[in-house]
């Protein structure tokens, strides 16, 4: 990005926080795996097919976006700061949060971009590194998600985004006391960091005869995960799973060969015995 923190960033932060305060008076008024010990190649294929089925089932409950961390910029110590927005924060050292987020029914079928917005601050990223952000949720809470990752300048220069950020920030001003306390402890130290703002829009994706649930969908419980790529090729969290699959596949192959060889030996011995009897 090659930019520095300018007075416009501070001005925009003041605008967002002022919007929060201006709105405060309104608030006051109103599976088990298929057996890998197969007797031949066909059953090994069935087992691998079962593994692929399990993975496809998991993917159905994951929404993700991939991005590259921008250049670092100096973050000033004076207020207002990004900590005053009271956003959930993900960093490479604290890459996951289990929480719940609000949702609404989309204005049009599958129009997930019209859902309720939640904002997350992605902080202390490694400049130029590739990352994957994932939202994971249970199948018993059908939800559609729309994800967007933005640099600070993009948010400040887009009225729709800055208004959405201000509304979400206002809703959190009296919450997350622990996060507020932690962010306050770091406000006195100026630093350089690669930072992005991530917007999650959540829409309920179900139909029920329960009038209350159709009118006011309950929040969806989610895991928010920041996952760096290794060498820009594969997410770090998938490396153990890939290693496990390779190990299971290798063991299954050797076991199936051993069993097939023994069965072949038994068949040859039986065939020879039958010929002698004849």
mmCIF file of C-alpha atoms in Angstrom:
data_model
loop_
_atom_site.group_PDB
_atom_site.id
_atom_site.type_symbol
_atom_site.label_atom_id
_atom_site.label_comp_id
_atom_site.label_asym_id
_atom_site.label_seq_id
_atom_site.Cartn_x
_atom_site.Cartn_y
_atom_site.Cartn_z
ATOM 1 C CA UNK A 1 0.000 0.000 0.000
ATOM 2 C CA UNK A 2 2.963 2.275 0.670
ATOM 3 C CA UNK A 3 0.861 4.810 2.594
ATOM 4 C CA UNK A 4 1.133 6.394 6.006
ATOM 5 C CA UNK A 5 -1.454 7.239 8.611
ATOM 6 C CA UNK A 6 -2.701 10.654 7.644
ATOM 7 C CA UNK A 7 -4.987 13.196 9.254
ATOM 8 C CA UNK A 8 -7.779 11.873 7.032
ATOM 9 C CA UNK A 9 -7.621 8.526 8.848
ATOM 10 C CA UNK A 10 -8.001 10.282 12.202
ATOM 11 C CA UNK A 11 -10.805 12.446 10.816
ATOM 12 C CA UNK A 12 -12.660 9.393 9.525
ATOM 13 C CA UNK A 13 -12.275 7.603 12.847
ATOM 14 C CA UNK A 14 -13.738 10.661 14.560
ATOM 15 C CA UNK A 15 -16.617 10.602 12.059
ATOM 16 C CA UNK A 16 -17.396 6.962 12.814
ATOM 17 C CA UNK A 17 -17.242 7.427 16.585
ATOM 18 C CA UNK A 18 -19.269 10.646 16.397
ATOM 19 C CA UNK A 19 -21.906 8.777 14.414
ATOM 20 C CA UNK A 20 -22.031 6.210 17.218
ATOM 21 C CA UNK A 21 -22.598 8.922 19.830
ATOM 22 C CA UNK A 22 -25.209 10.678 17.695
ATOM 23 C CA UNK A 23 -27.166 7.453 17.476
ATOM 24 C CA UNK A 24 -27.106 6.747 21.227
ATOM 25 C CA UNK A 25 -30.208 8.832 21.917
ATOM 26 C CA UNK A 26 -32.148 6.834 19.328
ATOM 27 C CA UNK A 27 -31.291 3.658 21.132
ATOM 28 C CA UNK A 28 -32.629 5.101 24.395
ATOM 29 C CA UNK A 29 -36.005 5.811 22.784
ATOM 30 C CA UNK A 30 -36.711 3.047 20.883
ATOM 31 C CA UNK A 31 -18.956 -40.229 10.614
ATOM 32 C CA UNK A 32 -17.181 -42.830 11.060
ATOM 33 C CA UNK A 33 -14.611 -43.435 8.147
ATOM 34 C CA UNK A 34 -15.139 -46.378 5.719
ATOM 35 C CA UNK A 35 -13.070 -49.438 6.743
ATOM 36 C CA UNK A 36 -9.607 -48.950 5.217
ATOM 37 C CA UNK A 37 -8.552 -52.584 5.675
ATOM 38 C CA UNK A 38 -9.991 -53.559 2.285
ATOM 39 C CA UNK A 39 -9.455 -56.768 0.386
ATOM 40 C CA UNK A 40 -8.636 -55.070 -2.893
ATOM 41 C CA UNK A 41 -8.284 -51.905 -4.908
ATOM 42 C CA UNK A 42 -12.027 -51.380 -5.380
ATOM 43 C CA UNK A 43 -12.751 -51.168 -1.653
ATOM 44 C CA UNK A 44 -9.795 -48.816 -1.169
ATOM 45 C CA UNK A 45 -11.373 -46.508 -3.741
ATOM 46 C CA UNK A 46 -14.675 -46.707 -1.856
ATOM 47 C CA UNK A 47 -12.878 -45.733 1.347
ATOM 48 C CA UNK A 48 -11.207 -42.746 -0.296
ATOM 49 C CA UNK A 49 -14.573 -41.783 -1.744
ATOM 50 C CA UNK A 50 -15.981 -41.826 1.772
ATOM 51 C CA UNK A 51 -13.238 -39.457 2.915
ATOM 52 C CA UNK A 52 -14.028 -37.078 0.072
ATOM 53 C CA UNK A 53 -17.691 -37.178 1.078
ATOM 54 C CA UNK A 54 -16.792 -36.178 4.620
ATOM 55 C CA UNK A 55 -14.741 -33.260 3.333
ATOM 56 C CA UNK A 56 -17.541 -32.077 1.039
ATOM 57 C CA UNK A 57 -19.923 -32.204 3.998
ATOM 58 C CA UNK A 58 -17.596 -30.002 6.041
ATOM 59 C CA UNK A 59 -17.091 -27.529 3.205
ATOM 60 C CA UNK A 60 -20.865 -27.032 3.010
ATOM 61 C CA UNK A 61 -20.663 -25.280 6.404
ATOM 62 C CA UNK A 62 -17.690 -23.058 5.618
ATOM 63 C CA UNK A 63 -17.552 -19.711 3.836
ATOM 64 C CA UNK A 64 -14.120 -18.284 3.064
ATOM 65 C CA UNK A 65 -12.242 -15.512 1.332
ATOM 66 C CA UNK A 66 -8.564 -15.349 0.332
ATOM 67 C CA UNK A 67 -6.495 -12.159 0.364
ATOM 68 C CA UNK A 68 -2.954 -10.798 0.535
ATOM 69 C CA UNK A 69 -1.855 -8.576 3.424
ATOM 70 C CA UNK A 70 -1.163 -4.968 2.388
ATOM 71 C CA UNK A 71 1.900 -2.891 3.181
ATOM 72 C CA UNK A 72 2.388 -1.765 6.774
ATOM 73 C CA UNK A 73 1.536 1.756 7.867
ATOM 74 C CA UNK A 74 2.269 3.646 11.092
ATOM 75 C CA UNK A 75 -0.554 3.571 13.632
ATOM 76 C CA UNK A 76 -0.495 6.721 15.819
ATOM 77 C CA UNK A 77 -0.962 6.645 19.575
ATOM 78 C CA UNK A 78 -3.339 9.579 19.844
ATOM 79 C CA UNK A 79 -7.088 9.149 20.092
ATOM 80 C CA UNK A 80 -9.321 8.313 18.374
ATOM 81 C CA UNK A 81 -7.684 4.995 17.587
ATOM 82 C CA UNK A 82 -8.834 1.825 15.886
ATOM 83 C CA UNK A 83 -9.307 0.318 19.352
ATOM 84 C CA UNK A 84 -12.119 2.801 19.976
ATOM 85 C CA UNK A 85 -14.189 1.021 17.325
ATOM 86 C CA UNK A 86 -14.425 -1.991 19.713
ATOM 87 C CA UNK A 87 -14.179 -4.485 16.853
ATOM 88 C CA UNK A 88 -13.346 -8.177 17.283
ATOM 89 C CA UNK A 89 -9.654 -8.615 16.457
ATOM 90 C CA UNK A 90 -7.896 -11.488 14.724
ATOM 91 C CA UNK A 91 -4.107 -11.701 14.462
ATOM 92 C CA UNK A 92 -1.646 -14.440 13.437
ATOM 93 C CA UNK A 93 -1.001 -15.008 17.164
ATOM 94 C CA UNK A 94 -4.726 -15.083 18.040
ATOM 95 C CA UNK A 95 -6.229 -16.469 14.832
ATOM 96 C CA UNK A 96 -9.685 -17.620 15.933
ATOM 97 C CA UNK A 97 -12.750 -16.408 17.788
ATOM 98 C CA UNK A 98 -15.862 -18.369 18.746
ATOM 99 C CA UNK A 99 -18.811 -16.013 18.894
ATOM 100 C CA UNK A 100 -22.312 -15.384 17.580
ATOM 101 C CA UNK A 101 -23.378 -12.842 14.982
ATOM 102 C CA UNK A 102 -26.736 -11.332 14.108
ATOM 103 C CA UNK A 103 -28.541 -12.187 10.893
ATOM 104 C CA UNK A 104 -31.704 -11.273 9.002
ATOM 105 C CA UNK A 105 -33.688 -12.635 6.103
ATOM 106 C CA UNK A 106 -32.415 -11.423 2.701
ATOM 107 C CA UNK A 107 -34.478 -8.895 0.777
ATOM 108 C CA UNK A 108 -34.380 -11.266 -2.216
ATOM 109 C CA UNK A 109 -33.786 -15.050 -2.290
ATOM 110 C CA UNK A 110 -30.059 -15.808 -1.941
ATOM 111 C CA UNK A 111 -29.243 -12.080 -1.765
ATOM 112 C CA UNK A 112 -26.809 -12.557 1.107
ATOM 113 C CA UNK A 113 -25.232 -9.127 0.519
ATOM 114 C CA UNK A 114 -28.315 -7.602 2.167
ATOM 115 C CA UNK A 115 -27.666 -9.402 5.465
ATOM 116 C CA UNK A 116 -26.706 -7.941 8.842
ATOM 117 C CA UNK A 117 -23.125 -6.633 8.844
ATOM 118 C CA UNK A 118 -20.449 -7.647 11.348
ATOM 119 C CA UNK A 119 -16.966 -6.107 11.207
ATOM 120 C CA UNK A 120 -13.648 -7.694 12.198
ATOM 121 C CA UNK A 121 -10.218 -6.053 12.454
ATOM 122 C CA UNK A 122 -7.394 -8.128 10.957
ATOM 123 C CA UNK A 123 -4.284 -6.824 12.704
ATOM 124 C CA UNK A 124 -0.528 -7.534 12.770
ATOM 125 C CA UNK A 125 -0.587 -9.254 9.385
ATOM 126 C CA UNK A 126 2.660 -10.109 7.619
ATOM 127 C CA UNK A 127 3.027 -7.759 4.685
ATOM 128 C CA UNK A 128 2.644 -9.558 1.340
ATOM 129 C CA UNK A 129 1.611 -12.889 2.887
ATOM 130 C CA UNK A 130 -1.433 -14.740 1.633
ATOM 131 C CA UNK A 131 -4.224 -15.480 4.122
ATOM 132 C CA UNK A 132 -7.536 -17.291 4.198
ATOM 133 C CA UNK A 133 -10.412 -16.121 6.382
ATOM 134 C CA UNK A 134 -13.115 -18.666 7.205
ATOM 135 C CA UNK A 135 -16.522 -18.561 8.826
ATOM 136 C CA UNK A 136 -17.597 -21.970 10.168
ATOM 137 C CA UNK A 137 -21.089 -22.702 11.448
ATOM 138 C CA UNK A 138 -23.367 -25.640 12.286
ATOM 139 C CA UNK A 139 -25.749 -27.150 9.742
ATOM 140 C CA UNK A 140 -28.614 -26.777 12.218
ATOM 141 C CA UNK A 141 -28.426 -22.991 11.708
ATOM 142 C CA UNK A 142 -28.804 -22.509 7.915
ATOM 143 C CA UNK A 143 -27.139 -19.213 7.049
ATOM 144 C CA UNK A 144 -25.805 -17.472 3.962
ATOM 145 C CA UNK A 145 -22.701 -15.278 4.207
ATOM 146 C CA UNK A 146 -21.174 -12.547 2.080
ATOM 147 C CA UNK A 147 -17.562 -11.603 2.910
ATOM 148 C CA UNK A 148 -15.577 -8.523 1.962
ATOM 149 C CA UNK A 149 -12.006 -7.493 2.858
ATOM 150 C CA UNK A 150 -11.108 -3.797 2.655
ATOM 151 C CA UNK A 151 -8.111 -1.561 3.195
ATOM 152 C CA UNK A 152 -8.658 1.412 5.496
ATOM 153 C CA UNK A 153 -8.668 3.966 2.674
ATOM 154 C CA UNK A 154 -11.383 2.045 0.832
ATOM 155 C CA UNK A 155 -13.645 2.078 3.883
ATOM 156 C CA UNK A 156 -13.057 5.782 4.590
ATOM 157 C CA UNK A 157 -13.828 6.697 0.973
ATOM 158 C CA UNK A 158 -17.013 4.613 0.648
ATOM 159 C CA UNK A 159 -20.045 6.137 2.433
ATOM 160 C CA UNK A 160 -21.934 2.834 2.522
ATOM 161 C CA UNK A 161 -19.020 1.037 4.197
ATOM 162 C CA UNK A 162 -18.236 3.757 6.716
ATOM 163 C CA UNK A 163 -21.917 3.973 7.696
ATOM 164 C CA UNK A 164 -22.072 0.194 8.162
ATOM 165 C CA UNK A 165 -18.879 0.269 10.252
ATOM 166 C CA UNK A 166 -20.231 3.093 12.391
ATOM 167 C CA UNK A 167 -23.505 1.263 13.057
ATOM 168 C CA UNK A 168 -21.724 -1.930 14.098
ATOM 169 C CA UNK A 169 -19.219 -0.033 16.231
ATOM 170 C CA UNK A 170 -22.066 1.744 18.015
ATOM 171 C CA UNK A 171 -23.736 -1.583 18.810
ATOM 172 C CA UNK A 172 -20.549 -2.727 20.599
ATOM 173 C CA UNK A 173 -19.703 0.353 22.648
ATOM 174 C CA UNK A 174 -21.124 -1.186 25.838
ATOM 175 C CA UNK A 175 -19.886 -4.725 25.151
ATOM 176 C CA UNK A 176 -16.687 -6.733 25.151
ATOM 177 C CA UNK A 177 -15.231 -5.172 28.307
ATOM 178 C CA UNK A 178 -12.238 -7.513 28.247
ATOM 179 C CA UNK A 179 -11.305 -6.621 24.675
ATOM 180 C CA UNK A 180 -11.712 -2.942 25.461
ATOM 181 C CA UNK A 181 -9.362 -3.266 28.436
ATOM 182 C CA UNK A 182 -6.757 -5.102 26.352
ATOM 183 C CA UNK A 183 -6.885 -2.602 23.502
ATOM 184 C CA UNK A 184 -6.539 0.286 25.963
ATOM 185 C CA UNK A 185 -3.274 -1.190 27.245
ATOM 186 C CA UNK A 186 -1.697 -0.942 23.777
ATOM 187 C CA UNK A 187 -2.946 2.510 22.814
ATOM 188 C CA UNK A 188 0.087 4.308 24.222
ATOM 189 C CA UNK A 189 2.550 2.609 21.904
ATOM 190 C CA UNK A 190 2.903 3.789 18.342
ATOM 191 C CA UNK A 191 3.580 0.956 15.927
ATOM 192 C CA UNK A 192 3.593 -0.096 12.310
ATOM 193 C CA UNK A 193 1.171 -2.773 11.188
ATOM 194 C CA UNK A 194 -0.463 -4.336 8.166
ATOM 195 C CA UNK A 195 -4.182 -3.959 8.816
ATOM 196 C CA UNK A 196 -7.419 -4.810 7.022
ATOM 197 C CA UNK A 197 -11.099 -4.452 7.857
ATOM 198 C CA UNK A 198 -13.329 -7.430 7.098
ATOM 199 C CA UNK A 199 -17.095 -7.211 6.707
ATOM 200 C CA UNK A 200 -19.321 -10.258 7.248
ATOM 201 C CA UNK A 201 -22.944 -10.076 6.104
ATOM 202 C CA UNK A 202 -25.142 -12.855 7.493
ATOM 203 C CA UNK A 203 -28.584 -13.838 6.190
ATOM 204 C CA UNK A 204 -30.921 -16.498 7.562
ATOM 205 C CA UNK A 205 -31.381 -19.211 4.927
ATOM 206 C CA UNK A 206 -34.339 -21.290 6.102
ATOM 207 C CA UNK A 207 -38.132 -21.452 6.243
ATOM 208 C CA UNK A 208 -40.166 -22.509 9.251
ATOM 209 C CA UNK A 209 -43.763 -22.364 10.429
ATOM 210 C CA UNK A 210 -42.519 -20.761 13.661
ATOM 211 C CA UNK A 211 -43.680 -17.164 13.260
ATOM 212 C CA UNK A 212 -41.236 -15.866 15.870
ATOM 213 C CA UNK A 213 -38.210 -17.354 14.068
ATOM 214 C CA UNK A 214 -39.424 -16.025 10.731
ATOM 215 C CA UNK A 215 -39.804 -12.541 12.175
ATOM 216 C CA UNK A 216 -36.607 -12.403 14.226
ATOM 217 C CA UNK A 217 -33.913 -14.998 13.327
ATOM 218 C CA UNK A 218 -31.716 -15.996 16.241
ATOM 219 C CA UNK A 219 -27.974 -15.187 16.078
ATOM 220 C CA UNK A 220 -25.818 -17.815 14.410
ATOM 221 C CA UNK A 221 -22.916 -19.335 16.368
ATOM 222 C CA UNK A 222 -19.717 -19.215 14.349
ATOM 223 C CA UNK A 223 -15.977 -19.750 14.457
ATOM 224 C CA UNK A 224 -14.024 -16.934 12.801
ATOM 225 C CA UNK A 225 -10.613 -18.176 11.658
ATOM 226 C CA UNK A 226 -7.604 -16.394 10.169
ATOM 227 C CA UNK A 227 -5.373 -18.953 8.450
ATOM 228 C CA UNK A 228 -2.005 -18.006 6.864
ATOM 229 C CA UNK A 229 -0.816 -19.823 3.755
ATOM 230 C CA UNK A 230 2.443 -21.769 3.790
ATOM 231 C CA UNK A 231 4.595 -20.631 0.874
ATOM 232 C CA UNK A 232 1.452 -19.161 -0.673
ATOM 233 C CA UNK A 233 0.244 -22.664 -1.595
ATOM 234 C CA UNK A 234 -1.849 -24.248 1.164
ATOM 235 C CA UNK A 235 -3.489 -22.984 4.397
ATOM 236 C CA UNK A 236 -1.388 -23.922 7.411
ATOM 237 C CA UNK A 237 -4.302 -25.641 9.176
ATOM 238 C CA UNK A 238 -4.665 -28.156 6.317
ATOM 239 C CA UNK A 239 -1.106 -29.481 6.595
ATOM 240 C CA UNK A 240 -1.842 -31.944 9.470
ATOM 241 C CA UNK A 241 -5.015 -33.164 7.718
ATOM 242 C CA UNK A 242 -3.145 -33.675 4.440
ATOM 243 C CA UNK A 243 -0.403 -35.588 6.254
ATOM 244 C CA UNK A 244 -2.996 -37.767 7.983
ATOM 245 C CA UNK A 245 -4.702 -38.605 4.679
ATOM 246 C CA UNK A 246 -1.386 -39.509 3.065
ATOM 247 C CA UNK A 247 -0.534 -41.749 6.038
ATOM 248 C CA UNK A 248 -3.943 -43.467 6.018
ATOM 249 C CA UNK A 249 -3.770 -43.956 2.246
ATOM 250 C CA UNK A 250 -0.274 -45.465 2.451
ATOM 251 C CA UNK A 251 -1.251 -47.840 5.279
ATOM 252 C CA UNK A 252 -4.408 -48.890 3.414
ATOM 253 C CA UNK A 253 -2.415 -49.568 0.242
ATOM 254 C CA UNK A 254 0.187 -51.751 1.966
ATOM 255 C CA UNK A 255 -2.434 -53.626 4.017
ATOM 256 C CA UNK A 256 -4.582 -54.280 0.941
ATOM 257 C CA UNK A 257 -1.546 -55.569 -0.981
ATOM 258 C CA UNK A 258 -0.599 -57.877 1.884
ATOM 259 C CA UNK A 259 -4.111 -59.284 2.201
ATOM 260 C CA UNK A 260 -4.478 -59.663 -1.571
ATOM 261 C CA UNK A 261 -1.142 -61.511 -1.724
ATOM 262 C CA UNK A 262 -2.200 -63.916 1.035
ATOM 263 C CA UNK A 263 -5.559 -64.533 -0.635
ATOM 264 C CA UNK A 264 -3.785 -65.222 -3.923
ATOM 265 C CA UNK A 265 -1.452 -67.703 -2.189
ATOM 266 C CA UNK A 266 -4.413 -69.486 -0.611
ATOM 267 C CA UNK A 267 -6.182 -69.623 -3.980
ATOM 268 C CA UNK A 268 -3.109 -71.105 -5.710
ATOM 269 C CA UNK A 269 -2.633 -73.684 -2.936
ATOM 270 C CA UNK A 270 -6.289 -74.706 -3.064
ATOM 271 C CA UNK A 271 -6.191 -74.941 -6.853
ATOM 272 C CA UNK A 272 -3.075 -77.170 -6.709
ATOM 273 C CA UNK A 273 -4.666 -79.454 -4.124
ATOM 274 C CA UNK A 274 -7.773 -79.838 -6.274
ATOM 275 C CA UNK A 275 -5.666 -80.806 -9.320
ATOM 276 C CA UNK A 276 -3.821 -83.493 -7.324
ATOM 277 C CA UNK A 277 -7.106 -84.966 -6.150
ATOM 278 C CA UNK A 278 -8.325 -85.123 -9.740
#
